[in-house]
């Protein structure tokens, strides 16, 4: 639940309310509320603005996960699969893009402008194995470059995971992390 709340929006809202209360208290000559507004409200407002400026929105699921796949996730998902799923489905701050570090390490991010972007994710059952599929918009990095990095991806995403790369349509890449049983 807390992962789906934007700290930037929360800071802006609470900071704005306290700052307005401070100005109203100043006009009403109420020193106590005036201090609360200026000493708490204004810094919260500025913090909220800073967070909002560096905010990455959560990546949505492209389809609803079936109950059978959820039970597979509980039984089979690796630490890496869970970490990736949790990381990209929450608000992030101070990053250029979701998975930017991983894409740079794997050699799939020649520059910030050419970096593939995660557009969605979904969970599936692949022959009885839990599969986390990351959907990328990749107009500048072709499928053959992705496939050249497959072995490096397999070792990067850890033991117990097999990597499958497909191109469902032009400029789109699907990276499937399949649990090895």
PDB file of C-alpha atoms in Angstrom:
ATOM      1  CA  UNK A   1       0.000   0.000   0.000  1.00  0.00           C
ATOM      2  CA  UNK A   2       2.683   2.524   0.990  1.00  0.00           C
ATOM      3  CA  UNK A   3       4.619   1.628  -2.152  1.00  0.00           C
ATOM      4  CA  UNK A   4       1.807   3.103  -4.233  1.00  0.00           C
ATOM      5  CA  UNK A   5       1.825   6.504  -2.490  1.00  0.00           C
ATOM      6  CA  UNK A   6       3.895   9.283  -4.013  1.00  0.00           C
ATOM      7  CA  UNK A   7       6.048  10.876  -1.308  1.00  0.00           C
ATOM      8  CA  UNK A   8       6.346  13.958  -3.515  1.00  0.00           C
ATOM      9  CA  UNK A   9       2.578  14.410  -3.653  1.00  0.00           C
ATOM     10  CA  UNK A  10       2.289  13.728   0.082  1.00  0.00           C
ATOM     11  CA  UNK A  11       4.986  16.322   0.865  1.00  0.00           C
ATOM     12  CA  UNK A  12       3.374  18.870  -1.446  1.00  0.00           C
ATOM     13  CA  UNK A  13      -0.073  18.336   0.053  1.00  0.00           C
ATOM     14  CA  UNK A  14       0.905  18.398   3.736  1.00  0.00           C
ATOM     15  CA  UNK A  15       3.454  21.165   3.176  1.00  0.00           C
ATOM     16  CA  UNK A  16       0.935  23.317   1.308  1.00  0.00           C
ATOM     17  CA  UNK A  17      -1.712  22.868   4.000  1.00  0.00           C
ATOM     18  CA  UNK A  18       0.708  23.740   6.825  1.00  0.00           C
ATOM     19  CA  UNK A  19       2.137  26.697   4.905  1.00  0.00           C
ATOM     20  CA  UNK A  20      -1.344  28.099   4.211  1.00  0.00           C
ATOM     21  CA  UNK A  21      -2.253  27.612   7.875  1.00  0.00           C
ATOM     22  CA  UNK A  22       0.957  29.503   8.754  1.00  0.00           C
ATOM     23  CA  UNK A  23       0.039  32.456   6.530  1.00  0.00           C
ATOM     24  CA  UNK A  24      -3.513  32.544   7.876  1.00  0.00           C
ATOM     25  CA  UNK A  25      -2.160  32.354  11.457  1.00  0.00           C
ATOM     26  CA  UNK A  26       0.261  35.182  10.670  1.00  0.00           C
ATOM     27  CA  UNK A  27      -2.611  37.336   9.413  1.00  0.00           C
ATOM     28  CA  UNK A  28      -4.654  36.431  12.538  1.00  0.00           C
ATOM     29  CA  UNK A  29      -1.641  37.228  14.759  1.00  0.00           C
ATOM     30  CA  UNK A  30      -1.482  33.660  16.144  1.00  0.00           C
ATOM     31  CA  UNK A  31       2.230  33.102  16.794  1.00  0.00           C
ATOM     32  CA  UNK A  32       2.050  29.382  17.603  1.00  0.00           C
ATOM     33  CA  UNK A  33       0.320  28.305  14.391  1.00  0.00           C
ATOM     34  CA  UNK A  34       2.419  30.791  12.471  1.00  0.00           C
ATOM     35  CA  UNK A  35       5.589  28.985  13.577  1.00  0.00           C
ATOM     36  CA  UNK A  36       4.132  25.586  12.697  1.00  0.00           C
ATOM     37  CA  UNK A  37       3.340  26.803   9.207  1.00  0.00           C
ATOM     38  CA  UNK A  38       6.710  28.351   8.553  1.00  0.00           C
ATOM     39  CA  UNK A  39       9.004  25.885  10.324  1.00  0.00           C
ATOM     40  CA  UNK A  40       7.247  22.688   9.250  1.00  0.00           C
ATOM     41  CA  UNK A  41       5.036  23.565   6.300  1.00  0.00           C
ATOM     42  CA  UNK A  42       7.510  25.426   4.118  1.00  0.00           C
ATOM     43  CA  UNK A  43      10.314  22.799   4.358  1.00  0.00           C
ATOM     44  CA  UNK A  44       7.791  20.010   3.673  1.00  0.00           C
ATOM     45  CA  UNK A  45       6.553  21.955   0.651  1.00  0.00           C
ATOM     46  CA  UNK A  46      10.099  22.357  -0.695  1.00  0.00           C
ATOM     47  CA  UNK A  47      10.905  18.691   0.022  1.00  0.00           C
ATOM     48  CA  UNK A  48       7.739  17.644  -1.789  1.00  0.00           C
ATOM     49  CA  UNK A  49       8.700  19.761  -4.801  1.00  0.00           C
ATOM     50  CA  UNK A  50      12.195  18.238  -4.864  1.00  0.00           C
ATOM     51  CA  UNK A  51      10.817  14.694  -4.669  1.00  0.00           C
ATOM     52  CA  UNK A  52       8.194  15.399  -7.323  1.00  0.00           C
ATOM     53  CA  UNK A  53      10.884  16.727  -9.683  1.00  0.00           C
ATOM     54  CA  UNK A  54      12.869  13.463  -9.387  1.00  0.00           C
ATOM     55  CA  UNK A  55       9.960  11.042  -9.263  1.00  0.00           C
ATOM     56  CA  UNK A  56       9.650   7.900 -11.387  1.00  0.00           C
ATOM     57  CA  UNK A  57       6.125   6.591 -11.559  1.00  0.00           C
ATOM     58  CA  UNK A  58       5.469   2.870 -10.977  1.00  0.00           C
ATOM     59  CA  UNK A  59       5.372   0.613 -14.026  1.00  0.00           C
ATOM     60  CA  UNK A  60       1.896  -0.892 -14.451  1.00  0.00           C
ATOM     61  CA  UNK A  61       1.099  -4.552 -14.958  1.00  0.00           C
ATOM     62  CA  UNK A  62       0.040  -5.031 -18.584  1.00  0.00           C
ATOM     63  CA  UNK A  63      -2.413  -7.754 -17.600  1.00  0.00           C
ATOM     64  CA  UNK A  64      -3.978  -9.004 -14.394  1.00  0.00           C
ATOM     65  CA  UNK A  65      -2.027 -11.816 -12.773  1.00  0.00           C
ATOM     66  CA  UNK A  66      -4.037 -15.024 -12.415  1.00  0.00           C
ATOM     67  CA  UNK A  67      -4.415 -16.654  -9.008  1.00  0.00           C
ATOM     68  CA  UNK A  68      -2.549 -19.758 -10.170  1.00  0.00           C
ATOM     69  CA  UNK A  69       0.422 -17.607 -11.196  1.00  0.00           C
ATOM     70  CA  UNK A  70       0.341 -15.817  -7.823  1.00  0.00           C
ATOM     71  CA  UNK A  71       0.649 -19.161  -6.054  1.00  0.00           C
ATOM     72  CA  UNK A  72       3.497 -20.109  -8.424  1.00  0.00           C
ATOM     73  CA  UNK A  73       5.198 -16.812  -7.499  1.00  0.00           C
ATOM     74  CA  UNK A  74       4.998 -17.656  -3.802  1.00  0.00           C
ATOM     75  CA  UNK A  75       6.462 -21.102  -4.396  1.00  0.00           C
ATOM     76  CA  UNK A  76       9.075 -20.490  -7.096  1.00  0.00           C
ATOM     77  CA  UNK A  77      10.010 -16.818  -7.515  1.00  0.00           C
ATOM     78  CA  UNK A  78      13.672 -16.039  -6.926  1.00  0.00           C
ATOM     79  CA  UNK A  79      14.895 -13.153  -4.793  1.00  0.00           C
ATOM     80  CA  UNK A  80      15.917 -11.302  -7.963  1.00  0.00           C
ATOM     81  CA  UNK A  81      12.495 -11.703  -9.610  1.00  0.00           C
ATOM     82  CA  UNK A  82      10.751 -10.425  -6.471  1.00  0.00           C
ATOM     83  CA  UNK A  83      13.167  -7.528  -6.115  1.00  0.00           C
ATOM     84  CA  UNK A  84      12.704  -6.443  -9.739  1.00  0.00           C
ATOM     85  CA  UNK A  85       8.907  -6.722  -9.519  1.00  0.00           C
ATOM     86  CA  UNK A  86       8.753  -4.740  -6.278  1.00  0.00           C
ATOM     87  CA  UNK A  87      11.256  -2.145  -7.458  1.00  0.00           C
ATOM     88  CA  UNK A  88       9.586  -1.195 -10.724  1.00  0.00           C
ATOM     89  CA  UNK A  89       6.024  -1.224  -9.341  1.00  0.00           C
ATOM     90  CA  UNK A  90       6.718   1.507  -6.770  1.00  0.00           C
ATOM     91  CA  UNK A  91       7.606   5.187  -6.892  1.00  0.00           C
ATOM     92  CA  UNK A  92      11.368   5.743  -7.165  1.00  0.00           C
ATOM     93  CA  UNK A  93      13.391   8.892  -6.583  1.00  0.00           C
ATOM     94  CA  UNK A  94      16.762   9.998  -7.908  1.00  0.00           C
ATOM     95  CA  UNK A  95      16.987   7.504 -10.772  1.00  0.00           C
ATOM     96  CA  UNK A  96      16.965   8.350 -14.466  1.00  0.00           C
ATOM     97  CA  UNK A  97      14.808   5.334 -15.379  1.00  0.00           C
ATOM     98  CA  UNK A  98      13.652   2.025 -13.957  1.00  0.00           C
ATOM     99  CA  UNK A  99      16.456  -0.562 -14.210  1.00  0.00           C
ATOM    100  CA  UNK A 100      18.894   2.054 -15.548  1.00  0.00           C
ATOM    101  CA  UNK A 101      21.820   0.574 -13.607  1.00  0.00           C
ATOM    102  CA  UNK A 102      21.101  -2.946 -14.831  1.00  0.00           C
ATOM    103  CA  UNK A 103      20.740  -1.836 -18.448  1.00  0.00           C
ATOM    104  CA  UNK A 104      24.013   0.100 -18.263  1.00  0.00           C
ATOM    105  CA  UNK A 105      25.847  -2.867 -16.715  1.00  0.00           C
ATOM    106  CA  UNK A 106      24.481  -5.198 -19.385  1.00  0.00           C
ATOM    107  CA  UNK A 107      25.604  -2.840 -22.174  1.00  0.00           C
ATOM    108  CA  UNK A 108      22.061  -2.098 -23.353  1.00  0.00           C
ATOM    109  CA  UNK A 109      22.151   1.617 -22.580  1.00  0.00           C
ATOM    110  CA  UNK A 110      24.540   3.380 -24.997  1.00  0.00           C
ATOM    111  CA  UNK A 111      23.246   6.778 -23.803  1.00  0.00           C
ATOM    112  CA  UNK A 112      20.363   8.196 -21.787  1.00  0.00           C
ATOM    113  CA  UNK A 113      18.455   9.013 -24.986  1.00  0.00           C
ATOM    114  CA  UNK A 114      18.937   5.531 -26.463  1.00  0.00           C
ATOM    115  CA  UNK A 115      18.227   3.578 -23.269  1.00  0.00           C
ATOM    116  CA  UNK A 116      15.331   1.104 -23.544  1.00  0.00           C
ATOM    117  CA  UNK A 117      12.454   1.998 -21.227  1.00  0.00           C
ATOM    118  CA  UNK A 118      10.327  -0.409 -19.240  1.00  0.00           C
ATOM    119  CA  UNK A 119       6.700   0.073 -20.289  1.00  0.00           C
ATOM    120  CA  UNK A 120       5.009  -2.818 -18.519  1.00  0.00           C
ATOM    121  CA  UNK A 121       5.371  -6.149 -16.814  1.00  0.00           C
ATOM    122  CA  UNK A 122       3.338  -9.262 -16.420  1.00  0.00           C
ATOM    123  CA  UNK A 123       3.559 -12.623 -14.701  1.00  0.00           C
ATOM    124  CA  UNK A 124       2.842 -15.912 -16.436  1.00  0.00           C
ATOM    125  CA  UNK A 125       3.037 -19.658 -16.042  1.00  0.00           C
ATOM    126  CA  UNK A 126       5.532 -21.102 -18.538  1.00  0.00           C
ATOM    127  CA  UNK A 127       5.153 -24.882 -18.535  1.00  0.00           C
ATOM    128  CA  UNK A 128       4.668 -24.912 -14.760  1.00  0.00           C
ATOM    129  CA  UNK A 129       7.439 -22.361 -14.067  1.00  0.00           C
ATOM    130  CA  UNK A 130       6.887 -18.856 -12.694  1.00  0.00           C
ATOM    131  CA  UNK A 131       7.844 -16.249 -15.306  1.00  0.00           C
ATOM    132  CA  UNK A 132       8.294 -12.496 -14.863  1.00  0.00           C
ATOM    133  CA  UNK A 133       8.105 -10.709 -18.219  1.00  0.00           C
ATOM    134  CA  UNK A 134       9.473  -7.175 -18.548  1.00  0.00           C
ATOM    135  CA  UNK A 135       8.172  -5.216 -21.537  1.00  0.00           C
ATOM    136  CA  UNK A 136      10.559  -2.655 -23.043  1.00  0.00           C
ATOM    137  CA  UNK A 137      10.226   0.073 -25.637  1.00  0.00           C
ATOM    138  CA  UNK A 138      13.569  -0.277 -27.430  1.00  0.00           C
ATOM    139  CA  UNK A 139      13.696   1.745 -30.661  1.00  0.00           C
ATOM    140  CA  UNK A 140      17.490   2.255 -30.580  1.00  0.00           C
ATOM    141  CA  UNK A 141      18.690  -1.152 -29.336  1.00  0.00           C
ATOM    142  CA  UNK A 142      17.758  -3.915 -31.802  1.00  0.00           C
ATOM    143  CA  UNK A 143      16.821  -7.489 -30.850  1.00  0.00           C
ATOM    144  CA  UNK A 144      20.188  -8.894 -32.001  1.00  0.00           C
ATOM    145  CA  UNK A 145      22.025  -6.727 -29.431  1.00  0.00           C
ATOM    146  CA  UNK A 146      19.661  -7.979 -26.721  1.00  0.00           C
ATOM    147  CA  UNK A 147      20.280 -11.579 -27.763  1.00  0.00           C
ATOM    148  CA  UNK A 148      24.061 -11.071 -27.752  1.00  0.00           C
ATOM    149  CA  UNK A 149      23.751 -10.068 -24.082  1.00  0.00           C
ATOM    150  CA  UNK A 150      21.582 -13.073 -23.144  1.00  0.00           C
ATOM    151  CA  UNK A 151      24.371 -15.013 -21.416  1.00  0.00           C
ATOM    152  CA  UNK A 152      25.437 -11.943 -19.445  1.00  0.00           C
ATOM    153  CA  UNK A 153      21.797 -11.342 -18.452  1.00  0.00           C
ATOM    154  CA  UNK A 154      21.441 -14.926 -17.247  1.00  0.00           C
ATOM    155  CA  UNK A 155      24.409 -14.553 -14.907  1.00  0.00           C
ATOM    156  CA  UNK A 156      23.350 -11.009 -13.863  1.00  0.00           C
ATOM    157  CA  UNK A 157      19.790 -11.932 -12.913  1.00  0.00           C
ATOM    158  CA  UNK A 158      21.133 -14.719 -10.801  1.00  0.00           C
ATOM    159  CA  UNK A 159      20.947 -18.388 -10.226  1.00  0.00           C
ATOM    160  CA  UNK A 160      17.681 -20.167 -10.785  1.00  0.00           C
ATOM    161  CA  UNK A 161      16.581 -17.967 -13.697  1.00  0.00           C
ATOM    162  CA  UNK A 162      16.657 -18.549 -17.427  1.00  0.00           C
ATOM    163  CA  UNK A 163      16.409 -15.492 -19.702  1.00  0.00           C
ATOM    164  CA  UNK A 164      14.271 -15.518 -22.852  1.00  0.00           C
ATOM    165  CA  UNK A 165      14.146 -12.561 -25.229  1.00  0.00           C
ATOM    166  CA  UNK A 166      11.404 -12.011 -27.805  1.00  0.00           C
ATOM    167  CA  UNK A 167      10.288  -9.187 -30.064  1.00  0.00           C
ATOM    168  CA  UNK A 168       6.471  -9.148 -30.247  1.00  0.00           C
ATOM    169  CA  UNK A 169       6.481  -6.115 -32.564  1.00  0.00           C
ATOM    170  CA  UNK A 170       8.923  -3.585 -33.976  1.00  0.00           C
ATOM    171  CA  UNK A 171      10.739  -1.493 -31.321  1.00  0.00           C
ATOM    172  CA  UNK A 172       9.300  -3.692 -28.526  1.00  0.00           C
ATOM    173  CA  UNK A 173      11.285  -6.253 -26.536  1.00  0.00           C
ATOM    174  CA  UNK A 174      10.045  -8.734 -23.966  1.00  0.00           C
ATOM    175  CA  UNK A 175      12.572 -10.007 -21.445  1.00  0.00           C
ATOM    176  CA  UNK A 176      11.260 -13.128 -19.693  1.00  0.00           C
ATOM    177  CA  UNK A 177      12.870 -14.290 -16.467  1.00  0.00           C
ATOM    178  CA  UNK A 178      11.787 -17.929 -16.184  1.00  0.00           C
ATOM    179  CA  UNK A 179      12.377 -19.802 -12.939  1.00  0.00           C
ATOM    180  CA  UNK A 180      14.428 -22.948 -13.445  1.00  0.00           C
ATOM    181  CA  UNK A 181      12.829 -25.863 -11.630  1.00  0.00           C
TER     182      UNK A 181
END
